[in-house]
Amino acid sequence: MSIDILKKFFNITPEKSFLEGNYVRYLHENTLYTLIPVTTIQEEQLVEWYEMSEHLFAQGDRYVSRFVSSKDSKFLITVNDEDFCLLKNKYHSLPRKVNHGRKLAKFHHRGRSLRTELQNVSRIGQWKSFWEKRLDQMEKVWYQNVQNHPDHEFEYLFIDSFPYYMGLCENAIQYLVDTELDDTPQLIDAGTICHERFNKNTWGKNHWIRNPFDWVYDHATRDLAEWIRDQYFRNKRTFLPDLQQFLRSYQSISPLSLFSWRLLYARLLFPLHYFECIEEYFVTGSEHRKKSLEEKLKQTLRDTEDYERFLGDFFQIAEIPSRGQNLPRVEWLNR
């Protein structure tokens, strides 16, 4: 069906197709095309992603995905009551070794000059409300499970562990609030184009592709924190050199302000890995996936002390310059 859409609406007959990540790519005349289903996405949000994509391209980003208009000059096409957008990228193979820190800093630098007013994809200043809402929702689920007398091991683990992670979440919220009260943002703290969840594979495993559907507009430390979080949980024993190199490389282009360091730390304090595991368990219908998530939760709980040490040592690990040595710590993590 997808190839038919490309032919009928865009006059594109691909030479080959392949699966990469969550998407099928179509190669035609040294250009990669990706057909994105967008039926459930608001049109206003699509317009904002289009504006962000065009801005980055105008700023010289060679790897950004751009929206393709159809034969009748429409960016949104409808087939059998389903809506689609088509993205294109020049064919660029990913080098074996990528300096994500420098690349990300340049990406953020280009994104900061965006002047378009964004409503739907903006997350600037919203971390606190998002975290509080997420915590409230999970507390209700926890209370229901306590009342219902659980009969699955996952639910027992959730009931026992949630008070601890609720406390960690409250620490993250308080650290964020204190940062916004105590510190003054600098120019480097202006909003920029970020990613929902940035990690080493976000820009592709085999080809350079910066997909607008991954983006939000936020403070740059969102991407730094999520890259660090992902690296830590991928390689708990060997993450340190990669983390330090990543931060050094990023700061060779964009040195972080004290405000940035504090936001970054607040985001790491928020136990996103725990929340995502619990949330997915209670919405998935797959028994196989539930079992997998149960094992993941057990591993998370076994590694609690390691993660506490990581958080307690983070400012030292991250090689924060001397001017940041007085950044506030969370006392119980530095015992």
CSV table of C-alpha atoms in Angstrom, one decimal:
chain,number,residue,atom,x,y,z
A,1,MET,CA,0.0,0.0,0.0
A,2,SER,CA,2.8,2.4,0.9
A,3,ILE,CA,4.5,2.1,-2.5
A,4,ASP,CA,1.2,2.7,-4.2
A,5,ILE,CA,0.8,5.9,-2.2
A,6,LEU,CA,4.2,7.0,-3.2
A,7,LYS,CA,3.5,6.4,-6.9
A,8,LYS,CA,-0.1,7.8,-6.9
A,9,PHE,CA,0.4,10.9,-4.8
A,10,PHE,CA,4.1,11.8,-5.3
A,11,ASN,CA,5.2,10.3,-8.6
A,12,ILE,CA,7.9,8.3,-6.7
A,13,THR,CA,8.8,4.8,-7.7
A,14,PRO,CA,11.3,3.6,-5.1
A,15,GLU,CA,14.3,1.4,-6.1
A,16,LYS,CA,14.2,-0.5,-2.8
A,17,SER,CA,12.8,-0.4,0.7
A,18,PHE,CA,14.1,-1.5,4.1
A,19,LEU,CA,13.1,-1.4,7.7
A,20,GLU,CA,15.1,0.9,10.0
A,21,GLY,CA,14.0,1.4,13.6
A,22,ASN,CA,10.2,1.9,13.6
A,23,TYR,CA,10.0,3.0,10.0
A,24,VAL,CA,10.2,1.6,6.5
A,25,ARG,CA,12.5,3.7,4.3
A,26,TYR,CA,12.2,4.0,0.6
A,27,LEU,CA,15.2,4.8,-1.6
A,28,HIS,CA,14.7,6.8,-4.8
A,29,GLU,CA,17.4,8.8,-6.7
A,30,ASN,CA,19.8,8.9,-3.6
A,31,THR,CA,17.0,10.2,-1.4
A,32,LEU,CA,15.3,8.3,1.5
A,33,TYR,CA,11.6,8.7,1.9
A,34,THR,CA,9.6,7.8,5.0
A,35,LEU,CA,5.8,7.7,5.0
A,36,ILE,CA,4.4,8.6,8.4
A,37,PRO,CA,0.8,7.8,9.5
A,38,VAL,CA,-0.6,10.9,11.2
A,39,THR,CA,-4.3,10.2,11.6
A,40,THR,CA,-4.2,10.8,15.4
A,41,ILE,CA,-2.0,13.9,15.3
A,42,GLN,CA,-3.5,17.4,15.3
A,43,GLU,CA,-2.9,19.4,12.2
A,44,GLU,CA,-1.6,22.4,14.3
A,45,GLN,CA,1.2,20.1,15.6
A,46,LEU,CA,2.1,19.0,12.1
A,47,VAL,CA,2.4,22.6,11.1
A,48,GLU,CA,4.8,23.3,14.0
A,49,TRP,CA,7.0,20.4,13.1
A,50,TYR,CA,7.1,21.6,9.5
A,51,GLU,CA,8.2,25.1,10.7
A,52,MET,CA,10.9,23.6,12.8
A,53,SER,CA,12.1,21.3,10.0
A,54,GLU,CA,12.3,24.2,7.5
A,55,HIS,CA,14.1,26.4,10.1
A,56,LEU,CA,16.8,23.8,10.7
A,57,PHE,CA,17.2,23.2,7.0
A,58,ALA,CA,17.6,26.9,6.4
A,59,GLN,CA,20.2,27.0,9.1
A,60,GLY,CA,22.3,24.5,7.3
A,61,ASP,CA,21.3,21.1,8.9
A,62,ARG,CA,22.0,18.6,6.1
A,63,TYR,CA,20.4,15.7,8.0
A,64,VAL,CA,17.0,17.1,8.9
A,65,SER,CA,13.9,15.4,7.4
A,66,ARG,CA,11.8,17.7,5.3
A,67,PHE,CA,8.1,17.4,4.4
A,68,VAL,CA,7.3,16.5,0.8
A,69,SER,CA,4.3,18.0,-0.9
A,70,SER,CA,2.1,15.8,-3.1
A,71,LYS,CA,1.4,16.3,-6.8
A,72,ASP,CA,-1.5,18.6,-5.9
A,73,SER,CA,0.7,20.6,-3.5
A,74,LYS,CA,-0.6,19.1,-0.2
A,75,PHE,CA,1.5,18.0,2.7
A,76,LEU,CA,-1.2,15.9,4.2
A,77,ILE,CA,-2.8,13.2,2.2
A,78,THR,CA,-5.7,10.9,3.0
A,79,VAL,CA,-6.2,7.3,1.9
A,80,ASN,CA,-9.0,5.1,3.2
A,81,ASP,CA,-9.7,7.5,6.0
A,82,GLU,CA,-6.0,7.4,7.1
A,83,ASP,CA,-3.8,10.5,7.0
A,84,PHE,CA,-0.1,10.5,6.0
A,85,CYS,CA,2.8,12.8,5.6
A,86,LEU,CA,5.9,12.0,3.6
A,87,LEU,CA,9.4,13.0,4.8
A,88,LYS,CA,12.6,13.0,2.7
A,89,ASN,CA,16.3,12.9,3.5
A,90,LYS,CA,19.4,12.9,1.4
A,91,TYR,CA,21.1,9.5,1.6
A,92,HIS,CA,23.8,9.9,4.3
A,93,SER,CA,25.3,6.7,5.8
A,94,LEU,CA,26.1,7.0,9.5
A,95,PRO,CA,29.8,6.9,10.3
A,96,ARG,CA,31.0,4.2,12.6
A,97,LYS,CA,31.8,6.6,15.4
A,98,VAL,CA,29.6,9.6,16.1
A,99,ASN,CA,30.5,12.5,18.4
A,100,HIS,CA,27.0,13.0,19.8
A,101,GLY,CA,28.0,15.8,22.2
A,102,ARG,CA,29.3,18.1,19.5
A,103,LYS,CA,26.5,17.2,17.0
A,104,LEU,CA,23.8,17.8,19.6
A,105,ALA,CA,25.3,21.2,20.7
A,106,LYS,CA,25.3,22.4,17.1
A,107,PHE,CA,21.7,21.1,16.7
A,108,HIS,CA,20.6,23.0,19.7
A,109,HIS,CA,22.5,26.1,18.6
A,110,ARG,CA,20.5,26.1,15.3
A,111,GLY,CA,17.3,25.5,17.1
A,112,ARG,CA,17.7,28.5,19.5
A,113,SER,CA,17.3,30.9,16.6
A,114,LEU,CA,13.8,29.7,15.8
A,115,ARG,CA,11.3,32.6,16.1
A,116,THR,CA,8.1,30.7,15.3
A,117,GLU,CA,5.5,30.8,18.2
A,118,LEU,CA,5.0,27.2,19.2
A,119,GLN,CA,2.0,26.0,21.3
A,120,ASN,CA,1.5,22.3,20.7
A,121,VAL,CA,5.1,21.0,20.9
A,122,SER,CA,6.4,23.4,23.5
A,123,ARG,CA,7.5,21.9,26.9
A,124,ILE,CA,9.3,25.0,28.2
A,125,GLY,CA,8.5,25.6,31.9
A,126,GLN,CA,6.2,22.6,32.0
A,127,TRP,CA,8.3,19.9,33.7
A,128,LYS,CA,6.9,20.5,37.1
A,129,SER,CA,3.2,20.3,36.0
A,130,PHE,CA,4.0,17.1,33.9
A,131,TRP,CA,5.8,15.4,36.8
A,132,GLU,CA,3.1,16.3,39.3
A,133,LYS,CA,0.4,15.0,37.0
A,134,ARG,CA,2.3,11.8,36.4
A,135,LEU,CA,2.9,11.3,40.1
A,136,ASP,CA,-0.8,12.0,41.0
A,137,GLN,CA,-1.9,9.4,38.4
A,138,MET,CA,0.5,6.8,39.7
A,139,GLU,CA,-0.4,7.4,43.3
A,140,LYS,CA,-4.1,6.7,42.4
A,141,VAL,CA,-3.1,3.4,40.7
A,142,TRP,CA,-1.0,2.5,43.7
A,143,TYR,CA,-3.8,3.1,46.1
A,144,GLN,CA,-6.2,1.0,43.9
A,145,ASN,CA,-3.8,-1.8,44.0
A,146,VAL,CA,-3.4,-1.6,47.8
A,147,GLN,CA,-7.2,-1.7,48.1
A,148,ASN,CA,-7.6,-4.6,45.7
A,149,HIS,CA,-5.2,-6.9,47.5
A,150,PRO,CA,-2.8,-7.9,44.6
A,151,ASP,CA,-2.3,-11.4,43.4
A,152,HIS,CA,0.5,-10.8,40.9
A,153,GLU,CA,4.2,-10.4,41.8
A,154,PHE,CA,4.5,-7.2,39.8
A,155,GLU,CA,1.8,-5.6,41.8
A,156,TYR,CA,3.4,-6.6,45.1
A,157,LEU,CA,6.7,-5.1,43.9
A,158,PHE,CA,4.9,-1.9,42.8
A,159,ILE,CA,3.1,-1.5,46.2
A,160,ASP,CA,6.3,-2.0,48.1
A,161,SER,CA,8.5,0.2,46.0
A,162,PHE,CA,6.3,3.1,45.1
A,163,PRO,CA,6.7,5.2,48.3
A,164,TYR,CA,10.4,5.3,47.7
A,165,TYR,CA,10.1,6.4,44.1
A,166,MET,CA,7.4,8.9,45.1
A,167,GLY,CA,9.9,10.4,47.5
A,168,LEU,CA,12.5,10.6,44.7
A,169,CYS,CA,10.0,12.2,42.4
A,170,GLU,CA,9.2,14.8,45.1
A,171,ASN,CA,12.9,15.5,45.4
A,172,ALA,CA,13.1,16.1,41.7
A,173,ILE,CA,10.2,18.5,41.7
A,174,GLN,CA,11.6,20.4,44.7
A,175,TYR,CA,15.0,20.6,43.1
A,176,LEU,CA,13.4,22.0,40.0
A,177,VAL,CA,11.4,24.6,41.9
A,178,ASP,CA,14.4,25.7,43.9
A,179,THR,CA,16.4,26.1,40.7
A,180,GLU,CA,13.8,28.3,39.1
A,181,LEU,CA,13.6,30.4,42.3
A,182,ASP,CA,17.3,30.7,43.1
A,183,ASP,CA,19.1,30.9,39.7
A,184,THR,CA,18.9,33.3,36.8
A,185,PRO,CA,18.8,31.7,33.3
A,186,GLN,CA,21.5,32.8,30.8
A,187,LEU,CA,21.3,33.2,27.0
A,188,ILE,CA,22.3,29.5,26.7
A,189,ASP,CA,19.1,28.6,28.6
A,190,ALA,CA,16.8,29.9,25.9
A,191,GLY,CA,14.4,27.3,24.5
A,192,THR,CA,15.5,25.2,21.5
A,193,ILE,CA,14.5,22.2,19.4
A,194,CYS,CA,14.9,19.1,21.5
A,195,HIS,CA,13.8,15.5,21.3
A,196,GLU,CA,11.1,13.6,23.3
A,197,ARG,CA,13.7,11.1,24.3
A,198,PHE,CA,17.2,11.6,23.0
A,199,ASN,CA,19.6,8.6,22.9
A,200,LYS,CA,22.5,7.4,20.7
A,201,ASN,CA,20.1,5.8,18.2
A,202,THR,CA,17.7,8.8,17.8
A,203,TRP,CA,19.3,10.0,14.6
A,204,GLY,CA,19.4,6.5,13.1
A,205,LYS,CA,21.5,3.4,13.3
A,206,ASN,CA,22.6,3.3,9.7
A,207,HIS,CA,21.6,6.6,8.2
A,208,TRP,CA,21.5,10.2,9.4
A,209,ILE,CA,17.9,11.1,9.9
A,210,ARG,CA,16.6,13.8,12.1
A,211,ASN,CA,12.9,13.2,12.2
A,212,PRO,CA,10.6,16.1,13.2
A,213,PHE,CA,8.2,13.6,14.8
A,214,ASP,CA,10.8,13.1,17.5
A,215,TRP,CA,10.9,16.7,18.5
A,216,VAL,CA,9.6,19.0,21.2
A,217,TYR,CA,10.6,22.6,22.0
A,218,ASP,CA,12.3,22.7,25.4
A,219,HIS,CA,15.4,23.5,27.4
A,220,ALA,CA,18.5,21.8,26.0
A,221,THR,CA,19.2,19.9,29.2
A,222,ARG,CA,16.2,17.7,28.4
A,223,ASP,CA,18.3,16.0,25.7
A,224,LEU,CA,21.5,15.9,27.8
A,225,ALA,CA,19.7,14.2,30.7
A,226,GLU,CA,17.9,11.7,28.6
A,227,TRP,CA,21.1,10.7,26.7
A,228,ILE,CA,22.9,10.3,30.0
A,229,ARG,CA,20.0,8.3,31.5
A,230,ASP,CA,19.9,6.0,28.5
A,231,GLN,CA,23.7,5.4,28.5
A,232,TYR,CA,23.6,4.7,32.3
A,233,PHE,CA,21.0,2.0,31.9
A,234,ARG,CA,22.5,0.5,28.8
A,235,ASN,CA,26.0,0.2,30.3
A,236,LYS,CA,25.8,0.6,34.1
A,237,ARG,CA,29.4,-0.7,34.5
A,238,THR,CA,31.1,1.1,31.7
A,239,PHE,CA,29.0,4.3,31.1
A,240,LEU,CA,31.5,6.7,32.8
A,241,PRO,CA,34.0,7.4,29.9
A,242,ASP,CA,31.2,7.9,27.4
A,243,LEU,CA,29.2,10.2,29.7
A,244,GLN,CA,32.3,12.4,30.4
A,245,GLN,CA,33.3,12.5,26.7
A,246,PHE,CA,29.7,13.4,25.8
A,247,LEU,CA,29.6,16.4,28.2
A,248,ARG,CA,33.0,17.6,27.3
A,249,SER,CA,32.2,17.5,23.6
A,250,TYR,CA,28.9,19.3,24.1
A,251,GLN,CA,30.5,22.0,26.2
A,252,SER,CA,33.3,22.6,23.7
A,253,ILE,CA,30.5,24.2,21.6
A,254,SER,CA,28.0,25.3,24.3
A,255,PRO,CA,29.3,25.5,27.9
A,256,LEU,CA,26.5,24.9,30.4
A,257,SER,CA,25.3,27.6,32.9
A,258,LEU,CA,24.8,26.8,36.5
A,259,PHE,CA,21.1,27.0,35.8
A,260,SER,CA,21.5,24.4,33.1
A,261,TRP,CA,23.5,22.1,35.5
A,262,ARG,CA,20.7,22.3,38.0
A,263,LEU,CA,17.9,21.6,35.5
A,264,LEU,CA,19.9,18.6,34.2
A,265,TYR,CA,20.3,17.2,37.6
A,266,ALA,CA,16.6,17.7,38.5
A,267,ARG,CA,15.7,15.7,35.4
A,268,LEU,CA,18.0,12.9,36.3
A,269,LEU,CA,16.5,12.8,39.8
A,270,PHE,CA,13.0,12.2,38.3
A,271,PRO,CA,12.8,8.4,38.1
A,272,LEU,CA,11.5,8.2,34.6
A,273,HIS,CA,12.7,4.6,34.1
A,274,TYR,CA,10.5,3.4,37.0
A,275,PHE,CA,7.5,5.4,35.9
A,276,GLU,CA,7.6,4.1,32.3
A,277,CYS,CA,7.9,0.5,33.5
A,278,ILE,CA,4.9,0.8,35.8
A,279,GLU,CA,2.8,2.7,33.3
A,280,GLU,CA,3.4,0.3,30.5
A,281,TYR,CA,2.6,-2.7,32.6
A,282,PHE,CA,-0.9,-1.5,33.4
A,283,VAL,CA,-1.8,-0.6,29.8
A,284,THR,CA,-0.3,-3.5,27.9
A,285,GLY,CA,-2.5,-6.4,27.0
A,286,SER,CA,0.4,-8.7,26.2
A,287,GLU,CA,1.2,-11.3,28.9
A,288,HIS,CA,4.7,-11.8,27.4
A,289,ARG,CA,5.3,-8.0,27.7
A,290,LYS,CA,4.0,-8.0,31.3
A,291,LYS,CA,6.5,-10.8,32.2
A,292,SER,CA,9.3,-8.8,30.6
A,293,LEU,CA,8.3,-5.7,32.5
A,294,GLU,CA,8.2,-7.7,35.7
A,295,GLU,CA,11.8,-8.7,35.2
A,296,LYS,CA,12.7,-5.1,34.3
A,297,LEU,CA,11.1,-3.9,37.6
A,298,LYS,CA,13.0,-6.5,39.6
A,299,GLN,CA,16.3,-5.4,38.0
A,300,THR,CA,15.4,-1.7,38.7
A,301,LEU,CA,14.8,-2.5,42.4
A,302,ARG,CA,18.0,-4.6,42.6
A,303,ASP,CA,20.0,-1.6,41.2
A,304,THR,CA,18.5,1.0,43.5
A,305,GLU,CA,21.6,1.6,45.5
A,306,ASP,CA,23.8,1.8,42.4
A,307,TYR,CA,21.5,4.5,41.0
A,308,GLU,CA,21.6,6.4,44.3
A,309,ARG,CA,25.4,6.4,44.2
A,310,PHE,CA,25.3,7.6,40.6
A,311,LEU,CA,23.0,10.5,41.6
A,312,GLY,CA,25.0,11.3,44.7
A,313,ASP,CA,28.3,11.4,42.7
A,314,PHE,CA,26.9,13.0,39.6
A,315,PHE,CA,28.4,16.5,40.0
A,316,GLN,CA,31.9,14.9,40.5
A,317,ILE,CA,31.4,12.4,37.6
A,318,ALA,CA,30.2,15.2,35.3
A,319,GLU,CA,33.4,17.2,35.9
A,320,ILE,CA,31.5,20.4,36.7
A,321,PRO,CA,33.9,23.4,36.7
A,322,SER,CA,35.0,25.0,39.9
A,323,ARG,CA,32.3,27.7,39.8
A,324,GLY,CA,29.7,24.9,40.1
A,325,GLN,CA,31.2,23.2,43.2
A,326,ASN,CA,28.6,24.9,45.4
A,327,LEU,CA,25.6,23.5,43.5
A,328,PRO,CA,23.0,22.2,46.0
A,329,ARG,CA,23.1,18.5,46.7
A,330,VAL,CA,20.3,16.2,47.8
A,331,GLU,CA,21.5,15.5,51.4
A,332,TRP,CA,20.3,11.9,51.7
A,333,LEU,CA,22.1,10.9,48.4
A,334,ASN,CA,25.4,12.2,49.7
A,335,ARG,CA,25.6,10.5,53.1
